[in-house]
mmCIF file of C-alpha atoms and ligand atoms in Angstrom:
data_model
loop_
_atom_site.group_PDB
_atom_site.id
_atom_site.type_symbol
_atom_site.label_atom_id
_atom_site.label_comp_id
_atom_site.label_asym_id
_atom_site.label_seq_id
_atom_site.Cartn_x
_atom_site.Cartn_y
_atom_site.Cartn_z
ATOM 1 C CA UNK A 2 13.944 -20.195 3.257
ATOM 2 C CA UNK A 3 12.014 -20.202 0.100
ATOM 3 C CA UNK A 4 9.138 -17.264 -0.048
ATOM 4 C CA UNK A 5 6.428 -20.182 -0.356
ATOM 5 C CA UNK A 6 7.659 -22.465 3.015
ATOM 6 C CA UNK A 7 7.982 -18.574 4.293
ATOM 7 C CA UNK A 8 4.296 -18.021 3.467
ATOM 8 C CA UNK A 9 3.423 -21.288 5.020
ATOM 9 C CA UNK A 10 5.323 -20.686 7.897
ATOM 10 C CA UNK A 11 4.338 -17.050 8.863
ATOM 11 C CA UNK A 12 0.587 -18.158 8.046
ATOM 12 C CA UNK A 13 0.007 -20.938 10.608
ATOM 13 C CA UNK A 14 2.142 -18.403 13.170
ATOM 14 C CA UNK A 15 -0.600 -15.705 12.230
ATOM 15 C CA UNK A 16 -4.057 -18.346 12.618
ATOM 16 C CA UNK A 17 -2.183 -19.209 15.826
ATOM 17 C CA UNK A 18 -2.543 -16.029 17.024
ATOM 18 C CA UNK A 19 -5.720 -14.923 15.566
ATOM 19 C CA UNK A 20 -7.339 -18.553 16.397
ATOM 20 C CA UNK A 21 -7.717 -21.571 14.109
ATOM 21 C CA UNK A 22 -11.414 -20.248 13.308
ATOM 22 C CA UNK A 23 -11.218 -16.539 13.263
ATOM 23 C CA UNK A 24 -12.450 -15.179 9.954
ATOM 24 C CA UNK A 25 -10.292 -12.815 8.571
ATOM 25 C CA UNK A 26 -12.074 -9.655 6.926
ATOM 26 C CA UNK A 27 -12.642 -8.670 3.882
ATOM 27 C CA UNK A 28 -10.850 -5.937 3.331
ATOM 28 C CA UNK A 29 -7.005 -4.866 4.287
ATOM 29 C CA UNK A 30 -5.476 -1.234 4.540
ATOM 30 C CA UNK A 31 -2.453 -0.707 3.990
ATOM 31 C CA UNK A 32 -1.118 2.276 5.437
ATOM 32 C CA UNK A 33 2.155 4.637 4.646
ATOM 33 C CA UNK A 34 4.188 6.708 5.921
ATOM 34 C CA UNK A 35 2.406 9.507 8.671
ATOM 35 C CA UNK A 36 -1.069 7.706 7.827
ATOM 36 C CA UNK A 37 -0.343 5.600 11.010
ATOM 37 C CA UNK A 38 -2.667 7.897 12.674
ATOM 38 C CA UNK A 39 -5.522 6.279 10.406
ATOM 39 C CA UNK A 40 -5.572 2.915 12.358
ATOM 40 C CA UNK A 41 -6.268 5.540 15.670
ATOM 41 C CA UNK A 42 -9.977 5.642 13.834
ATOM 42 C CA UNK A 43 -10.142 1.981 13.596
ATOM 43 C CA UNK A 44 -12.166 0.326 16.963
ATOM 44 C CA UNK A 45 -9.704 -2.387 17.460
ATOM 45 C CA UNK A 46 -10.518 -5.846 18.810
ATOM 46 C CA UNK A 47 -7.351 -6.930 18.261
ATOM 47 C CA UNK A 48 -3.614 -6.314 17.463
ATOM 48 C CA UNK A 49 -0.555 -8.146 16.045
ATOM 49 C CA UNK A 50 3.018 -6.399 16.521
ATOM 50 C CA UNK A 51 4.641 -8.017 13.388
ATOM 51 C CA UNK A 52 7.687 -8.940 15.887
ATOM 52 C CA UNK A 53 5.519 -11.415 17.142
ATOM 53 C CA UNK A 54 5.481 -13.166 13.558
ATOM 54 C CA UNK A 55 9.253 -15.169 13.420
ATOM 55 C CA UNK A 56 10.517 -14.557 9.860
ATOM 56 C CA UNK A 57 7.637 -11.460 9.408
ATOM 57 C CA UNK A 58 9.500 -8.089 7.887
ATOM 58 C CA UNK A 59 9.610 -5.299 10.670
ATOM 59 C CA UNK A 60 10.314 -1.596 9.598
ATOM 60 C CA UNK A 61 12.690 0.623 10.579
ATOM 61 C CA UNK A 62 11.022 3.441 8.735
ATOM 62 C CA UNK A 63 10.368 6.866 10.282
ATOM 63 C CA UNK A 64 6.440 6.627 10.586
ATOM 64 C CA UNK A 65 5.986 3.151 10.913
ATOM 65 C CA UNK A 66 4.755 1.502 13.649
ATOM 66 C CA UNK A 67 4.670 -2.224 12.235
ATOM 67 C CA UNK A 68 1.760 -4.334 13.262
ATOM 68 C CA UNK A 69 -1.885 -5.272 12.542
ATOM 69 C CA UNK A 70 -5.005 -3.516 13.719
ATOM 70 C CA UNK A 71 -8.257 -6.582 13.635
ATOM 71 C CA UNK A 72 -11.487 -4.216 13.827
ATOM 72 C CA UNK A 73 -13.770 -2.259 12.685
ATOM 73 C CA UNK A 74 -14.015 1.390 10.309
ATOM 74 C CA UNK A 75 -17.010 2.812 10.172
ATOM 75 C CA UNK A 76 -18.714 -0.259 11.071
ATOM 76 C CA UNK A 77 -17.115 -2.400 8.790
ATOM 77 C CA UNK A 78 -14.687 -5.189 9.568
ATOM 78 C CA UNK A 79 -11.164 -4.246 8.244
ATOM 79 C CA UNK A 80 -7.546 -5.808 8.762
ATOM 80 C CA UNK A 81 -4.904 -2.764 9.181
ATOM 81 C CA UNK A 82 -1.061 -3.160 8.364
ATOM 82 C CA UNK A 83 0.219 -0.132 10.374
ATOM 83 C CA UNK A 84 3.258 0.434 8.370
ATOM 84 C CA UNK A 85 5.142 -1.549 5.536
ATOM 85 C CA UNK A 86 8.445 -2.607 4.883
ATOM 86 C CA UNK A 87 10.482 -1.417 2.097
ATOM 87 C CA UNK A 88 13.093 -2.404 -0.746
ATOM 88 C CA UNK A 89 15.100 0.395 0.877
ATOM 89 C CA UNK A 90 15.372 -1.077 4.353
ATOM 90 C CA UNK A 91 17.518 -3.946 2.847
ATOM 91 C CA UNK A 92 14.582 -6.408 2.473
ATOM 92 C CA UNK A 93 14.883 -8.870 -0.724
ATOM 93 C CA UNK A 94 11.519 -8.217 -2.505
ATOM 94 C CA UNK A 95 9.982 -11.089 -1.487
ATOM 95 C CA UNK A 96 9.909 -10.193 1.887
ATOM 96 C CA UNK A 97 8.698 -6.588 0.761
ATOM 97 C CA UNK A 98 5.554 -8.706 -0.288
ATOM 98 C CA UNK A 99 5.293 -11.304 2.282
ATOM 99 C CA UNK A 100 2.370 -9.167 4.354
ATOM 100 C CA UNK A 101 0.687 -9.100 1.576
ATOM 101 C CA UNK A 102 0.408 -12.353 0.318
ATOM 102 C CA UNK A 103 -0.375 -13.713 3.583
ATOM 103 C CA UNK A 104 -3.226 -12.023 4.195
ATOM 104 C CA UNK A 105 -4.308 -12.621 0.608
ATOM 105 C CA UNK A 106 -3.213 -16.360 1.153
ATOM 106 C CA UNK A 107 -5.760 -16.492 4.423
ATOM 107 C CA UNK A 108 -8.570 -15.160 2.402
ATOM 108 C CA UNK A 109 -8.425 -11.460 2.254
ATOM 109 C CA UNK A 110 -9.951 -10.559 -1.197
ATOM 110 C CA UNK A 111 -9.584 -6.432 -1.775
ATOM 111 C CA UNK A 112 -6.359 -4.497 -0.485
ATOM 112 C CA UNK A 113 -6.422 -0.301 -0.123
ATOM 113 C CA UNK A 114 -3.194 0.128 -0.426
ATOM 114 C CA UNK A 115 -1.655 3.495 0.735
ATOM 115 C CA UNK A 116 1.222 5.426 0.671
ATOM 116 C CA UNK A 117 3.104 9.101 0.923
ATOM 117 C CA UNK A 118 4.453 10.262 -2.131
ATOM 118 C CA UNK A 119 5.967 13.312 -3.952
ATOM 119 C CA UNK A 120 3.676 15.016 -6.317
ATOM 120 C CA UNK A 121 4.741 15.644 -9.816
ATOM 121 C CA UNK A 122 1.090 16.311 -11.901
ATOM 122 C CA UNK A 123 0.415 20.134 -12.362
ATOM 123 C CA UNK A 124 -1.530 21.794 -9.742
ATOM 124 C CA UNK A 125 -0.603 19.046 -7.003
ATOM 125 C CA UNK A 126 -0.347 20.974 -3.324
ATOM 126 C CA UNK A 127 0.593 18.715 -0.363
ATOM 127 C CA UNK A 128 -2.046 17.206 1.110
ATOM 128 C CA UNK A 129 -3.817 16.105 -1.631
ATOM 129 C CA UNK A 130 -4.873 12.283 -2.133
ATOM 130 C CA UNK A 131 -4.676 11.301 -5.472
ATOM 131 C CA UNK A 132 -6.460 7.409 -6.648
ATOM 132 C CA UNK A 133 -3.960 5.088 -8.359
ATOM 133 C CA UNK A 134 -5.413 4.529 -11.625
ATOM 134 C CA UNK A 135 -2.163 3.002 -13.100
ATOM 135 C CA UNK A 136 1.865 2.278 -11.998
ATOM 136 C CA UNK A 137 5.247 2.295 -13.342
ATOM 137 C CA UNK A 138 7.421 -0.647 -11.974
ATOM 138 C CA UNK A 139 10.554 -0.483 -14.440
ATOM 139 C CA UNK A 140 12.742 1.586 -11.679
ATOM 140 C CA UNK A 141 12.148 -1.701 -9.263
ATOM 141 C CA UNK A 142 12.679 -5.387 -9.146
ATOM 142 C CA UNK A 143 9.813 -7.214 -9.882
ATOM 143 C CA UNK A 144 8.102 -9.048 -6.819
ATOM 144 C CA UNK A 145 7.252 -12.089 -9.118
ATOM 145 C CA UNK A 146 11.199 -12.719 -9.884
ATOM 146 C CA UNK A 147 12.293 -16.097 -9.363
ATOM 147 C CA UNK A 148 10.757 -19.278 -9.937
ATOM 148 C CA UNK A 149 6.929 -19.099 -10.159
ATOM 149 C CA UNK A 150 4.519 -20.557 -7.986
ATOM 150 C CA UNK A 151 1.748 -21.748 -9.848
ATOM 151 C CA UNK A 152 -0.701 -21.838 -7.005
ATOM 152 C CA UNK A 153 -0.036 -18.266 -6.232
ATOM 153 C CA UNK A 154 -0.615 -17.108 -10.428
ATOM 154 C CA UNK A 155 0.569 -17.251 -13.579
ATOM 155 C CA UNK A 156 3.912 -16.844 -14.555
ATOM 156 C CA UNK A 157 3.261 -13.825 -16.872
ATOM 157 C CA UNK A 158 0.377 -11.972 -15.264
ATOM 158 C CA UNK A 159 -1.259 -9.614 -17.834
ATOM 159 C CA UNK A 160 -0.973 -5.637 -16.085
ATOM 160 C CA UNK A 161 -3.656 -3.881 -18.147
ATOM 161 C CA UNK A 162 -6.029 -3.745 -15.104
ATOM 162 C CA UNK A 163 -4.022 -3.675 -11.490
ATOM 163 C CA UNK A 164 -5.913 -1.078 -10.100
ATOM 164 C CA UNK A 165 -9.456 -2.287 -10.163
ATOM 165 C CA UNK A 166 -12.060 -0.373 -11.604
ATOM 166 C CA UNK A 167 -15.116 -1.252 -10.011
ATOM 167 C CA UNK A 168 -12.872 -0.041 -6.665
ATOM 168 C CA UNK A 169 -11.926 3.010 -7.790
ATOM 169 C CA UNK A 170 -15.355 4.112 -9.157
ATOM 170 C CA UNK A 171 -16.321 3.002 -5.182
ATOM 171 C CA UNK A 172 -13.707 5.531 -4.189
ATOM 172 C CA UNK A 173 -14.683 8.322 -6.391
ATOM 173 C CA UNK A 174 -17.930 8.012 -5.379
ATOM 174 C CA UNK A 175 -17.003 8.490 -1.823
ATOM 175 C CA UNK A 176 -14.302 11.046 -2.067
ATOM 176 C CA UNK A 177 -17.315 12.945 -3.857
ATOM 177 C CA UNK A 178 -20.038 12.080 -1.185
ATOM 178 C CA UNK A 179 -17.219 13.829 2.108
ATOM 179 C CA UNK A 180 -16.163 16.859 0.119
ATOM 180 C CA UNK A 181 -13.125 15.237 -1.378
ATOM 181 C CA UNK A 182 -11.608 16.883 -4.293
ATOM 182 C CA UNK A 183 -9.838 13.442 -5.402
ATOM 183 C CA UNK A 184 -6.816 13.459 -7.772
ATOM 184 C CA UNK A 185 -6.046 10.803 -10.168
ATOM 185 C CA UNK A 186 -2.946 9.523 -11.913
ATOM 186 C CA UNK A 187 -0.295 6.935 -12.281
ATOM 187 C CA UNK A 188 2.209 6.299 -9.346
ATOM 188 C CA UNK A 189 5.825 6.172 -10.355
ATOM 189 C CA UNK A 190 7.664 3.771 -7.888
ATOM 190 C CA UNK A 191 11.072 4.231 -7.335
ATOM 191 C CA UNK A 192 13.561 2.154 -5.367
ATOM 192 C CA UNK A 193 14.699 4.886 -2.947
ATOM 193 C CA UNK A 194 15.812 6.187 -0.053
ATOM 194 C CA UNK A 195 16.841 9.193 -1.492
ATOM 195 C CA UNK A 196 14.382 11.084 -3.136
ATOM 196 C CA UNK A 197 14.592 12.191 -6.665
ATOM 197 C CA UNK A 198 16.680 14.455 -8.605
ATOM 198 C CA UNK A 199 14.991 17.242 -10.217
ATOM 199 C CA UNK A 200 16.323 15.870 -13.288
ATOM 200 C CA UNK A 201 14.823 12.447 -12.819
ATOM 201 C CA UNK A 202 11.252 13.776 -11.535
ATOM 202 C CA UNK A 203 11.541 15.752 -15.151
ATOM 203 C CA UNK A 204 12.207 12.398 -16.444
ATOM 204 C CA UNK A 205 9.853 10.667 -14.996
ATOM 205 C CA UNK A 206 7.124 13.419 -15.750
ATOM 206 C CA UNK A 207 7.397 13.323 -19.687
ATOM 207 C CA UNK A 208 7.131 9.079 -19.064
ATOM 208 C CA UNK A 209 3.917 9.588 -17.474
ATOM 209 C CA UNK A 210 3.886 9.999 -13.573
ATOM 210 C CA UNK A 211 1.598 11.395 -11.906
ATOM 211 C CA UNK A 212 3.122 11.350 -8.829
ATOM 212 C CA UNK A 213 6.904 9.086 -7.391
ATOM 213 C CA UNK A 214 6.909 7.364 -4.070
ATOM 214 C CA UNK A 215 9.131 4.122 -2.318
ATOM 215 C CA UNK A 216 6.152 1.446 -1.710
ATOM 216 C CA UNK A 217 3.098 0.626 -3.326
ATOM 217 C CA UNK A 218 3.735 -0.604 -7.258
ATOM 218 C CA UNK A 219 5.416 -3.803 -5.842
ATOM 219 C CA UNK A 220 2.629 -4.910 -3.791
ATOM 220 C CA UNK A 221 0.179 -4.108 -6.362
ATOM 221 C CA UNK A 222 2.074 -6.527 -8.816
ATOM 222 C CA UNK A 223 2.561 -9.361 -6.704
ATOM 223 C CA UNK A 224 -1.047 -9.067 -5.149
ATOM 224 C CA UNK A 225 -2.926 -8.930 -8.394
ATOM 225 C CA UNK A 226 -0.705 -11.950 -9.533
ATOM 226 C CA UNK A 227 -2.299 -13.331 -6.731
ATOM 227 C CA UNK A 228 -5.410 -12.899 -8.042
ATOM 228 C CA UNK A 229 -6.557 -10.016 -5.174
ATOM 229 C CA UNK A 230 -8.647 -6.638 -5.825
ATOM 230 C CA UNK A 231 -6.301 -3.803 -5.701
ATOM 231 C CA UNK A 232 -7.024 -0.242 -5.025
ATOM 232 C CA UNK A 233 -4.329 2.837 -4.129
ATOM 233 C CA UNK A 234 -4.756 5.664 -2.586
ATOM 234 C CA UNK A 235 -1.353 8.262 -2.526
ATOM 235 C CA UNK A 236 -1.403 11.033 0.189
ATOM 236 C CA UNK A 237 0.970 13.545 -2.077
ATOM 237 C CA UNK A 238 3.347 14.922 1.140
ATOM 238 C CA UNK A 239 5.334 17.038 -0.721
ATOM 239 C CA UNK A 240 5.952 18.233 -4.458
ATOM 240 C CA UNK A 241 8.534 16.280 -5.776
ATOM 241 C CA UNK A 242 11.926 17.347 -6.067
ATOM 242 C CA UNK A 243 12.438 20.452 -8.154
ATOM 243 C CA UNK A 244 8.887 21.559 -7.993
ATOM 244 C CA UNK A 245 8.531 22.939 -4.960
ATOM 245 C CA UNK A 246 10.865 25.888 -3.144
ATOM 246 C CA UNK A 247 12.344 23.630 -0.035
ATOM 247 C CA UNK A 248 14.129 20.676 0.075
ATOM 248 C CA UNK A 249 12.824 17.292 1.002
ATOM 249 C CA UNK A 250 12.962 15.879 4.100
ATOM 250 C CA UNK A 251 11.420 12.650 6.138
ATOM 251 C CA UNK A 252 9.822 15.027 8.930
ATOM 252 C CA UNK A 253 8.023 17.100 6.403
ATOM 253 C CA UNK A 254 6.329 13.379 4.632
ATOM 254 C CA UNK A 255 5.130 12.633 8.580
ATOM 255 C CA UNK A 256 3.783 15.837 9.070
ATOM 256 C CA UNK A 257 1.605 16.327 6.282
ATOM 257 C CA UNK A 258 0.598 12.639 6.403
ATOM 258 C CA UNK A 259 -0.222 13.041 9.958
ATOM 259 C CA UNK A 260 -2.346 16.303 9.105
ATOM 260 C CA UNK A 261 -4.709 14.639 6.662
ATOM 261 C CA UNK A 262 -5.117 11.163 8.150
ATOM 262 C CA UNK A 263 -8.339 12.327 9.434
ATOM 263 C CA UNK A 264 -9.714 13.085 6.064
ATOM 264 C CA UNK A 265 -7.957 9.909 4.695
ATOM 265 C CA UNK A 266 -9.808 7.930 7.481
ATOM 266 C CA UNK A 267 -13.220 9.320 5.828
ATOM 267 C CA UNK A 268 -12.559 9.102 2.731
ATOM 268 C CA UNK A 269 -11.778 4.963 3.810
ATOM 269 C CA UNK A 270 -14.883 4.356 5.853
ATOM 270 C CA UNK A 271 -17.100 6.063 3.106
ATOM 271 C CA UNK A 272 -15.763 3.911 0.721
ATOM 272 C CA UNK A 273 -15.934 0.721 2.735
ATOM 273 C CA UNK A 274 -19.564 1.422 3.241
ATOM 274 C CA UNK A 275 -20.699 1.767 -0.001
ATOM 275 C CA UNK A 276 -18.214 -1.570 -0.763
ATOM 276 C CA UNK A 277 -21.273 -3.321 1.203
HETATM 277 N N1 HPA B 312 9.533 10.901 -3.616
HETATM 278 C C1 HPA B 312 9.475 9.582 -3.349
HETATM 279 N N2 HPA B 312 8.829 9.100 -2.300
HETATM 280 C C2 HPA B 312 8.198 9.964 -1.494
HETATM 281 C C3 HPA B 312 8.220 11.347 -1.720
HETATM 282 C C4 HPA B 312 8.929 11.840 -2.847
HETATM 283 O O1 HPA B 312 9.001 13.060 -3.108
HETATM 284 N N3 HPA B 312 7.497 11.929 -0.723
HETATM 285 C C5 HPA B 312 7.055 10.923 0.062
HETATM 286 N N4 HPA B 312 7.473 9.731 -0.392
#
């Protein structure tokens, strides 16, 4: 099936479900791997197991529970996606993006996207969250490959602002206002599952990463060809490969994720409040 009669197709399956006149929120989160516990903090009205959805990516990675939370975060009306799908699960990369488009496609406007990543900037510990304030997408396939569809955007969407600015001052603002002490870089996505070499997170260190993790660049492309507000947020699990004394593993992502969910939750429903 083409990824626009998919669209179509998974979109009247999801306004079945949600009824014909539910309004969607504002606002989705998009959470990665071990930040599942986030969507605990969320007073649910509703859920969606994406099985439900016929043709809807599920995941079969470690941390991700796959469905959507309808409800509220700190008062405000948010949609949750409670774990992605990845390139690395075998999914072409339009079905990477599918979640994401629909919910832009019904009328979400601004996505937080998250992830777990391996930290690469000086001075990174695990457990720090770091704002996206830039990508680098030439290790993946682009999302927008393919024929374009001209009611989605433009064939060549300009990249100079993905992560949008007014958002991420939002987010500063909040990480400042709950005792935050916010990174900032450029997220490096690579097409996994293994995890880097030393030698490539050197590499990928002198081209400007901040940080390297499996998920979030390709989303950001194909929603801000959509014409969606984007903002990221990377929990940094781990230092990446070479940095730190032990070697990588899944467990070790989950854990740390899992241990700073609750100050990834605050750091969410600040910024959602002051979004207004
Ligand atoms: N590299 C890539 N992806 C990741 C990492 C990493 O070190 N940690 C969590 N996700």
């Amino acid at each position: 099936m083409d990824p626009q009669a998919k669209l179509e197709t998974v979109a009247s399956q999801f306004k079945e479900i949600i009824g014909h006149d539910a309004e969607l929120p504002h606002v989705a989160l998009v959470l990665g791997s071990g930040l599942g516990a986030l969507a605990e903090e969320v007073e649910a009205s509703m859920t969606i197991p994406f099985s439900d959805i016929e043709h809807f990516p599920v995941s079969s990675a470690p941390g991700h529970v796959g469905r959507f939370v309808l409800g509220k975060l700190g008062g405000v009306p948010i949609i949750v996606m409670q774990g992605r799908v990845h390139y690395y699960e075998g999914y072409d990369i339009p079905d990477v993006v599918l979640p994401m488009r629909l919910l832009a496609h019904l009328g979400v406007e601004t996505f937080i996207l998250t992830n777990a990543c391996g930290g690469i900037q000086d001075g990174m510990r695990p457990g720090d969250l770091m704002l996206i304030t830039d990508h680098i997408a030439s290790f993946i396939l682009s999302p927008l490959r393919g024929p374009n569809i001209d009611e989605w955007g433009v064939r060549f969407p300009d990249m100079t602002h993905v992560y949008d600015h007014k958002m991420q001052e939002t987010i500063r603002e909040a990480a400042k206002s709950v005792g935050i002490d916010l990174k900032e870089g450029v997220y490096l996505q690579v097409p996994g599952p293994a995890f880097e070499t030393p030698a490539e997170v050197r590499a990928y260190k002198i081209l400007g990463a901040d940080v390297a993790g499996m998920s979030t660049a390709a989303e950001a492309i194909a929603l801000h060809h959509f014409g969606a507000r984007v903002a990221g947020i990377s929990c940094v699990t781990n230092l990446a490969a070479g940095l730190g004394s032990r070697l990588l593993t899944s467990e070790e992502v989950n854990e740390v994720g899992e241990r700073v969910s609750h100050k990834f939750a605050e750091l969410i429903a600040e910024t959602l409040k002051r979004m207004g």
